[in-house]
Amino acid sequence: MNFKSKLYKPVNADINKWGQKQSNGSFSGLIGEMVRGKADVGLGNLQYTPYHLDLMDLSIPYTSQCWTFLTPEALSDNSWKTLILPFKLYMWITVLLVLLVTGSIFYGLAKFYLNLLEFKDHSSIYDKHLDKQIVYDGAKPVGLYLFGEIINSILYTYGMLLVVSLPKLPTGWSIRLLTGWYWLYCILLVVSYRASMTAILANPAPRVTLDTLKELVESKIACGGWGTQTKIFFEESLDEIGEKIGEKFQIVNDPDEAAAKVAQGVFAYYENKHFLKYLSVKRKNSLIDTTPQDNSTANSTAVTAKKKDERNLHIMSDCVINIPISLGFQKNSPLKPLADLYLSRIVEVGLVEKWLNDAMHPIKSLDSQEEEIKALMNLKKLYGAFIALAIGYFLSTISLIGEFIHWYLIVKKDPNFDKYALDVYYANKNKRQ
């Protein structure tokens, strides 16, 4: 293009960056240099928006960037739900319904066989003209006592679900056939549960992250980013979620300060995805001072220990917006038409993508050096078992207290109660029932 470039940084570029409108009407940063005519070309992340087009001419976009939020990962985990994690909610509801229905069917079949046997006994008595004083003593045939009462039927059905053998093979072919098929169902269910449980215990705990704007709004954490123009962008959003983010959007000019607040779990920082990746990796590797060495990509780093209460940083997967990025020129600049031509050729041959990959390579290298998370078995993963045991202790204690209350307030106050002949008392009570 037949000119020599003279690169320089605006005053206080680290603070003012692209620049924004001051109280006296002037502009700071890169935009200020362009508006005042001190620079012919603006090299930076200039978004192709009406705001910038009013201040300068923009070249054709040479790339687009995903702008999103850097969010904290949740410290809470779901280890206490380990026992129920293998199945979804609807699956647990189905298992419970099958348990209740099958237990009721076992009970119904057992009662049917008991009534049928009692009917046969009475018929044989009358047919043989035996003593009329002989009565059916109520003893349940072998194998039917398992399901003779609805509570026992549910408990034994639940025991089969836990792969516990029945103490006695049921009597009656219909109950035996149902037992066999129910055993097949239990085997398949238990194998599926064990396989899923093994996978859960063998893998690292899943990360709890914010990946959508809706989740970010519902999380109640503060949001922020650089510049008043970004805040205006959210405040003038046409959707309700964007407006809610604009209401709590805070202007933060120091990205390191923003990353520290994100690590504390109280903030979400808005920037382009590549810069957020840089911040995340820098924070993860505790980089305090980064200086290039001898034209290489190696960095010298000072490492500090990570605090225990700090969160891991996570880049939200959803993009708030994909913004085209351009070069800036002074209004009616003669350089723009030829620059557009060269930019289009550079984009077509893939140089922009290559330069971006080269720039991000050191960051990705540091990210890949992070030690792989090992899925070790620890006490934390077994919280669910202890919680289940605690629930069992609690329910057992409540049941024991209920039995004491029933014994002292109902049984002992019965006029027919005789503590010296409890067997006679319960036999008479069962006959009355």
Coordinates of C-alpha atoms in Angstrom, one line a residue:
M1 CA 0.0 0.0 0.0
N2 CA 3.1 2.2 -0.3
F3 CA 3.4 3.5 3.3
K4 CA 5.4 2.7 6.4
S5 CA 3.6 2.1 9.6
K6 CA 4.5 3.7 12.9
L7 CA 3.0 1.7 15.7
Y8 CA 2.4 3.3 19.1
K9 CA 0.1 2.9 22.1
P10 CA -2.3 5.7 23.3
V11 CA -1.6 7.2 26.7
N12 CA -2.7 4.9 29.6
A13 CA -3.7 2.2 27.0
D14 CA -3.8 -0.5 29.7
I15 CA -6.5 1.5 31.6
N16 CA -8.4 3.3 28.8
K17 CA -8.0 0.4 26.2
W18 CA -10.4 1.1 23.3
G19 CA -11.6 4.3 25.0
Q20 CA -14.9 5.8 26.0
K21 CA -16.5 9.1 26.1
Q22 CA -15.3 11.4 28.9
S23 CA -17.3 13.9 31.0
N24 CA -15.9 16.8 28.8
G25 CA -17.2 15.2 25.6
S26 CA -13.8 13.9 24.4
F27 CA -12.8 10.3 24.0
S28 CA -10.0 8.4 25.6
G29 CA -7.9 5.4 24.4
L30 CA -7.8 4.2 20.9
I31 CA -11.1 5.8 19.9
G32 CA -9.8 9.1 21.1
E33 CA -6.7 8.9 18.9
M34 CA -8.9 8.2 15.9
V35 CA -11.4 10.9 16.6
R36 CA -8.7 13.5 17.2
G37 CA -7.0 12.5 13.9
K38 CA -3.7 11.5 15.6
A39 CA -3.9 8.0 14.1
D40 CA -4.7 7.0 10.6
V41 CA -5.5 3.3 11.4
G42 CA -6.8 1.8 14.6
L43 CA -5.6 -1.7 15.3
G44 CA -7.7 -3.4 18.0
N45 CA -10.8 -5.3 18.8
L46 CA -13.1 -2.8 17.1
Q47 CA -16.6 -4.2 16.9
Y48 CA -18.5 -3.6 13.7
T49 CA -21.4 -1.7 15.5
P50 CA -23.2 1.6 14.8
Y51 CA -21.5 3.1 17.9
H52 CA -18.0 2.7 16.2
L53 CA -19.3 3.6 12.7
D54 CA -20.5 7.0 14.0
L55 CA -16.9 7.8 15.1
M56 CA -14.8 6.3 12.3
D57 CA -14.8 4.2 9.2
L58 CA -14.5 0.4 9.6
S59 CA -13.0 -2.1 7.3
I60 CA -14.8 -5.2 6.2
P61 CA -14.9 -7.7 9.1
Y62 CA -11.9 -10.0 9.1
T63 CA -13.2 -12.3 11.9
S64 CA -16.0 -12.6 14.4
Q65 CA -15.7 -13.2 18.1
C66 CA -18.0 -14.9 20.6
W67 CA -18.6 -12.7 23.5
T68 CA -19.8 -14.4 26.6
F69 CA -19.2 -14.6 30.4
L70 CA -16.5 -16.0 32.6
T71 CA -18.4 -17.7 35.5
P72 CA -17.4 -19.5 38.6
E73 CA -18.0 -23.2 39.1
A74 CA -20.2 -24.2 42.0
L75 CA -18.5 -25.5 45.1
S76 CA -21.5 -27.6 46.0
D77 CA -21.6 -31.2 44.9
N78 CA -24.1 -34.0 44.7
S79 CA -22.2 -36.7 46.5
W80 CA -25.0 -37.1 49.0
K81 CA -27.2 -38.2 46.1
T82 CA -24.9 -41.0 45.0
L83 CA -27.4 -43.8 45.7
I84 CA -30.1 -42.2 43.5
L85 CA -27.9 -40.9 40.7
P86 CA -27.9 -44.1 38.6
F87 CA -31.5 -43.6 37.7
K88 CA -33.5 -40.6 36.7
L89 CA -36.6 -39.4 38.6
Y90 CA -39.1 -41.1 36.3
M91 CA -37.2 -44.3 36.5
W92 CA -37.3 -44.3 40.3
I93 CA -41.1 -43.6 40.1
T94 CA -41.5 -46.6 37.8
V95 CA -39.5 -48.9 40.1
L96 CA -41.6 -47.8 43.1
L97 CA -44.9 -48.3 41.2
V98 CA -43.8 -51.8 40.0
L99 CA -42.8 -52.7 43.6
L100 CA -46.2 -51.7 45.0
V101 CA -48.2 -53.3 42.1
T102 CA -46.3 -56.6 42.2
G103 CA -46.4 -56.8 46.0
S104 CA -50.2 -56.3 45.8
I105 CA -50.5 -59.0 43.1
F106 CA -48.5 -61.4 45.3
Y107 CA -50.8 -60.6 48.2
G108 CA -54.0 -61.1 46.1
L109 CA -52.8 -64.4 44.7
A110 CA -51.9 -65.6 48.2
K111 CA -55.3 -64.7 49.6
F112 CA -57.0 -66.4 46.7
Y113 CA -55.1 -69.7 47.4
L114 CA -55.8 -69.4 51.1
N115 CA -59.5 -69.0 50.5
L116 CA -59.4 -71.8 48.0
L117 CA -57.7 -74.2 50.4
E118 CA -60.0 -73.3 53.2
F119 CA -63.0 -73.9 51.0
K120 CA -61.6 -77.4 50.0
D121 CA -61.0 -78.3 53.7
H122 CA -64.6 -77.4 54.6
S123 CA -65.9 -79.4 51.6
S124 CA -64.0 -82.5 52.6
I125 CA -65.2 -82.2 56.1
Y126 CA -68.8 -82.2 55.1
D127 CA -68.3 -84.9 52.5
K128 CA -66.8 -87.3 54.9
H129 CA -69.3 -86.5 57.7
L130 CA -66.6 -85.7 60.2
D131 CA -67.1 -84.2 63.6
K132 CA -68.7 -80.7 63.1
Q133 CA -66.5 -79.4 65.9
I134 CA -63.5 -79.6 63.7
V135 CA -62.7 -76.1 62.5
Y136 CA -60.0 -74.6 60.3
D137 CA -57.3 -73.5 62.7
G138 CA -56.1 -70.6 60.5
A139 CA -52.6 -72.0 59.9
K140 CA -51.3 -70.8 56.5
P141 CA -49.9 -73.5 54.2
V142 CA -46.2 -73.6 53.7
G143 CA -45.0 -71.0 51.2
L144 CA -48.2 -68.8 51.4
Y145 CA -47.3 -67.1 54.7
L146 CA -44.8 -65.0 52.9
F147 CA -47.5 -63.1 51.1
G148 CA -50.4 -63.7 53.4
E149 CA -50.3 -60.1 54.7
I150 CA -50.0 -57.0 52.5
I151 CA -47.0 -55.6 54.6
N152 CA -45.1 -58.9 54.4
S153 CA -45.9 -59.1 50.7
I154 CA -44.4 -55.7 50.0
L155 CA -41.3 -56.4 52.2
Y156 CA -40.6 -59.8 50.5
T157 CA -41.1 -58.2 47.1
Y158 CA -38.7 -55.5 48.1
G159 CA -36.2 -58.1 49.3
M160 CA -36.3 -59.8 45.9
L161 CA -35.5 -56.4 44.4
L162 CA -32.4 -56.3 46.5
V163 CA -31.5 -59.8 45.3
V164 CA -32.3 -61.4 48.7
S165 CA -33.6 -65.0 48.4
L166 CA -37.1 -65.9 49.7
P167 CA -36.9 -68.1 52.9
K168 CA -39.4 -70.6 51.3
L169 CA -40.5 -71.4 47.7
P170 CA -44.1 -70.1 47.4
T171 CA -47.0 -72.6 47.0
G172 CA -49.2 -72.3 43.9
W173 CA -48.0 -72.3 40.4
S174 CA -49.4 -68.9 39.6
I175 CA -47.3 -67.4 42.4
R176 CA -44.3 -69.4 41.4
L177 CA -44.5 -68.2 37.8
L178 CA -44.9 -64.6 38.9
T179 CA -41.9 -65.0 41.2
G180 CA -39.7 -66.4 38.4
W181 CA -40.5 -63.5 36.0
Y182 CA -40.2 -61.0 38.7
W183 CA -36.7 -62.4 39.5
L184 CA -35.7 -61.8 35.9
Y185 CA -36.9 -58.2 36.2
C186 CA -34.9 -57.8 39.4
I187 CA -31.8 -59.2 37.9
L188 CA -31.9 -56.8 34.9
L189 CA -32.7 -53.8 37.1
V190 CA -29.9 -54.6 39.6
V191 CA -27.3 -55.2 36.8
S192 CA -28.2 -51.8 35.3
Y193 CA -28.1 -50.1 38.6
R194 CA -24.7 -51.6 39.5
A195 CA -23.2 -50.7 36.1
S196 CA -24.4 -47.1 36.4
M197 CA -23.2 -46.9 40.0
T198 CA -19.8 -48.2 39.1
A199 CA -19.4 -45.6 36.3
I200 CA -20.4 -42.8 38.7
L201 CA -17.9 -43.9 41.4
A202 CA -15.1 -44.5 38.9
N203 CA -15.4 -41.1 37.2
P204 CA -14.7 -37.6 38.6
A205 CA -17.7 -35.7 40.0
P206 CA -19.4 -33.7 37.3
R207 CA -18.8 -29.9 37.4
V208 CA -21.7 -27.7 38.3
T209 CA -21.4 -24.7 35.9
L210 CA -23.5 -21.8 34.4
D211 CA -23.8 -22.2 30.7
T212 CA -26.8 -20.1 29.7
L213 CA -27.9 -16.5 30.2
K214 CA -31.0 -17.8 32.0
E215 CA -28.9 -19.8 34.5
L216 CA -26.7 -16.7 35.0
V217 CA -29.7 -14.5 35.8
E218 CA -31.2 -17.1 38.2
S219 CA -27.8 -17.5 40.0
K220 CA -28.1 -13.9 41.4
I221 CA -24.4 -13.3 41.0
A222 CA -23.3 -9.9 39.8
C223 CA -22.2 -9.4 36.2
G224 CA -19.8 -6.9 34.7
G225 CA -17.3 -6.0 32.0
W226 CA -15.3 -3.2 30.5
G227 CA -16.8 0.1 29.4
T228 CA -20.2 1.9 29.6
Q229 CA -21.0 1.0 26.1
T230 CA -21.3 -2.7 27.1
K231 CA -23.6 -1.8 29.9
I232 CA -25.8 0.2 27.5
F233 CA -25.8 -2.8 25.1
F234 CA -27.5 -5.0 27.8
E235 CA -29.8 -2.2 29.1
E236 CA -31.1 -1.7 25.5
S237 CA -31.6 -5.4 24.9
L238 CA -34.9 -6.5 23.4
D239 CA -35.2 -9.6 25.5
E240 CA -36.0 -9.7 29.2
I241 CA -32.9 -11.7 30.2
G242 CA -30.6 -9.2 28.6
E243 CA -32.4 -6.3 30.5
K244 CA -32.0 -8.1 33.8
I245 CA -28.3 -8.5 33.2
G246 CA -28.1 -4.8 32.3
E247 CA -29.7 -3.9 35.6
K248 CA -27.0 -5.5 37.6
F249 CA -24.1 -4.9 35.2
Q250 CA -21.0 -3.4 36.8
I251 CA -18.2 -1.6 35.0
V252 CA -14.8 -3.2 35.8
N253 CA -11.8 -1.9 33.9
D254 CA -9.2 -4.3 35.5
P255 CA -9.6 -7.8 34.1
D256 CA -7.3 -9.3 36.8
E257 CA -9.6 -7.8 39.5
A258 CA -12.6 -9.2 37.6
A259 CA -11.0 -12.7 37.5
A260 CA -10.3 -12.5 41.2
K261 CA -14.0 -11.7 41.9
V262 CA -15.1 -14.5 39.6
A263 CA -12.8 -16.9 41.6
Q264 CA -14.6 -15.8 44.8
G265 CA -17.9 -16.9 43.3
V266 CA -19.6 -13.5 43.3
F267 CA -19.1 -12.2 39.8
A268 CA -19.3 -13.0 36.1
Y269 CA -17.0 -11.2 33.7
Y270 CA -18.1 -10.3 30.1
E271 CA -15.4 -10.4 27.3
N272 CA -14.6 -12.2 24.1
K273 CA -14.0 -15.9 24.4
H274 CA -10.3 -15.8 23.5
F275 CA -9.5 -13.3 26.2
L276 CA -11.5 -15.2 28.8
K277 CA -9.5 -18.3 27.9
Y278 CA -6.4 -16.3 28.6
L279 CA -7.7 -15.1 31.9
S280 CA -8.9 -18.6 32.9
V281 CA -5.6 -20.2 32.1
K282 CA -3.6 -17.5 33.7
R283 CA -5.6 -17.8 36.9
K284 CA -5.5 -21.6 36.9
N285 CA -1.8 -21.6 36.5
S286 CA -1.3 -18.7 39.0
L287 CA 0.6 -16.6 36.6
I288 CA 1.6 -13.3 38.2
D289 CA 4.3 -12.0 35.8
T290 CA 4.5 -13.1 32.2
T291 CA 7.5 -11.9 30.1
P292 CA 8.5 -13.2 26.7
Q293 CA 12.0 -14.7 26.4
D294 CA 14.2 -14.4 23.2
N295 CA 11.4 -14.3 20.6
S296 CA 10.1 -17.7 21.9
T297 CA 6.7 -18.6 23.2
A298 CA 8.1 -19.6 26.6
N299 CA 7.0 -17.6 29.6
S300 CA 8.6 -17.0 33.0
T301 CA 6.1 -17.4 35.7
A302 CA 5.8 -16.7 39.4
V303 CA 3.5 -19.3 41.0
T304 CA 1.3 -18.7 44.1
A305 CA -0.8 -21.3 45.9
K306 CA -4.5 -21.3 45.1
K307 CA -6.8 -20.6 48.1
K308 CA -9.1 -23.5 49.1
D309 CA -12.2 -21.4 48.9
E310 CA -11.5 -20.2 45.4
R311 CA -13.7 -21.4 42.5
N312 CA -12.5 -22.8 39.2
L313 CA -13.2 -20.4 36.3
H314 CA -15.6 -21.6 33.6
I315 CA -16.3 -20.0 30.2
M316 CA -20.0 -20.0 29.5
S317 CA -20.8 -22.3 26.5
D318 CA -23.5 -20.1 25.1
C319 CA -22.4 -17.0 23.2
V320 CA -24.3 -13.8 24.1
I321 CA -23.5 -12.4 20.7
N322 CA -21.1 -13.1 17.8
I323 CA -19.6 -9.7 16.8
P324 CA -17.7 -9.0 13.6
I325 CA -14.3 -7.4 14.2
S326 CA -12.8 -4.8 11.9
L327 CA -9.9 -2.3 11.6
G328 CA -10.6 1.4 12.2
F329 CA -9.9 4.3 9.8
Q330 CA -10.4 8.0 9.9
K331 CA -13.6 9.2 8.3
N332 CA -13.4 9.1 4.4
S333 CA -9.9 7.6 4.6
P334 CA -8.3 6.8 1.2
L335 CA -6.7 3.8 2.8
K336 CA -10.0 1.9 3.4
P337 CA -10.8 0.6 -0.1
L338 CA -7.4 -0.9 -0.7
A339 CA -7.3 -2.2 2.9
D340 CA -10.7 -4.0 2.3
L341 CA -9.2 -5.7 -0.7
Y342 CA -6.1 -6.9 1.1
L343 CA -8.1 -8.0 4.1
S344 CA -10.5 -10.1 2.0
R345 CA -7.5 -11.9 0.4
I346 CA -5.9 -12.4 3.8
V347 CA -9.2 -14.0 5.1
E348 CA -9.6 -16.1 2.0
V349 CA -6.2 -17.8 2.3
G350 CA -6.7 -18.5 6.1
L351 CA -4.0 -16.2 7.5
V352 CA -6.3 -14.7 10.1
E353 CA -7.1 -18.1 11.4
K354 CA -3.5 -19.1 11.5
W355 CA -2.4 -15.9 13.3
L356 CA -5.2 -16.5 15.9
N357 CA -4.0 -20.1 16.4
D358 CA -0.4 -18.9 16.8
A359 CA -1.5 -16.3 19.3
M360 CA -3.5 -18.8 21.4
H361 CA -1.0 -21.6 21.2
P362 CA 0.9 -20.6 24.4
I363 CA -2.4 -20.3 26.3
K364 CA -3.6 -23.7 25.0
S365 CA -0.2 -25.3 25.9
L366 CA -0.5 -24.0 29.5
D367 CA -4.0 -25.3 29.7
S368 CA -3.0 -28.8 28.4
Q369 CA -0.3 -29.0 31.1
E370 CA -2.9 -29.1 33.8
E371 CA -2.7 -32.4 35.6
E372 CA -5.4 -34.8 34.7
I373 CA -8.1 -35.3 37.4
K374 CA -7.9 -38.8 38.8
A375 CA -11.1 -40.6 39.8
L376 CA -10.0 -41.8 43.2
M377 CA -12.4 -43.4 45.7
N378 CA -12.8 -41.3 48.8
L379 CA -15.1 -40.8 51.7
K380 CA -16.9 -38.0 50.0
K381 CA -18.2 -40.2 47.2
L382 CA -19.8 -42.5 49.9
Y383 CA -21.8 -39.7 51.6
G384 CA -24.9 -41.2 50.0
A385 CA -24.5 -44.5 51.9
F386 CA -24.1 -42.8 55.2
I387 CA -27.1 -40.6 54.5
A388 CA -29.2 -43.7 53.7
L389 CA -28.0 -45.3 56.9
A390 CA -28.9 -42.2 58.9
I391 CA -32.4 -42.1 57.3
G392 CA -32.8 -45.8 58.3
Y393 CA -31.7 -45.1 61.9
F394 CA -34.1 -42.2 62.0
L395 CA -37.1 -44.1 60.7
S396 CA -36.3 -47.1 62.9
T397 CA -36.2 -44.8 66.0
I398 CA -39.6 -43.3 65.0
S399 CA -41.1 -46.8 64.5
L400 CA -39.7 -47.9 67.9
I401 CA -41.2 -44.8 69.6
G402 CA -44.5 -45.6 67.8
E403 CA -44.5 -49.2 69.0
F404 CA -43.9 -48.0 72.6
I405 CA -46.8 -45.6 72.4
H406 CA -49.1 -48.3 70.9
W407 CA -48.0 -50.7 73.6
Y408 CA -48.6 -48.4 76.6
L409 CA -51.6 -46.4 75.3
I410 CA -53.6 -49.1 73.5
V411 CA -52.5 -52.7 74.2
K412 CA -52.0 -52.4 78.0
K413 CA -55.3 -50.5 78.4
D414 CA -57.3 -53.2 76.6
P415 CA -59.6 -54.9 79.2
N416 CA -58.7 -58.4 77.8
F417 CA -55.0 -57.8 78.1
D418 CA -53.2 -60.3 80.4
K419 CA -49.5 -60.0 80.6
Y420 CA -49.2 -63.6 81.9
A421 CA -51.0 -65.0 78.9
L422 CA -50.0 -63.0 75.9
D423 CA -50.4 -65.9 73.5
V424 CA -54.0 -66.3 74.5
Y425 CA -54.6 -62.5 74.2
Y426 CA -53.2 -62.3 70.7
A427 CA -54.9 -65.5 69.6
N428 CA -58.3 -64.1 70.6
K429 CA -57.5 -60.8 69.1
N430 CA -56.6 -62.4 65.7
K431 CA -59.9 -64.3 65.8
R432 CA -61.8 -61.1 66.4
Q433 CA -60.1 -59.5 63.4

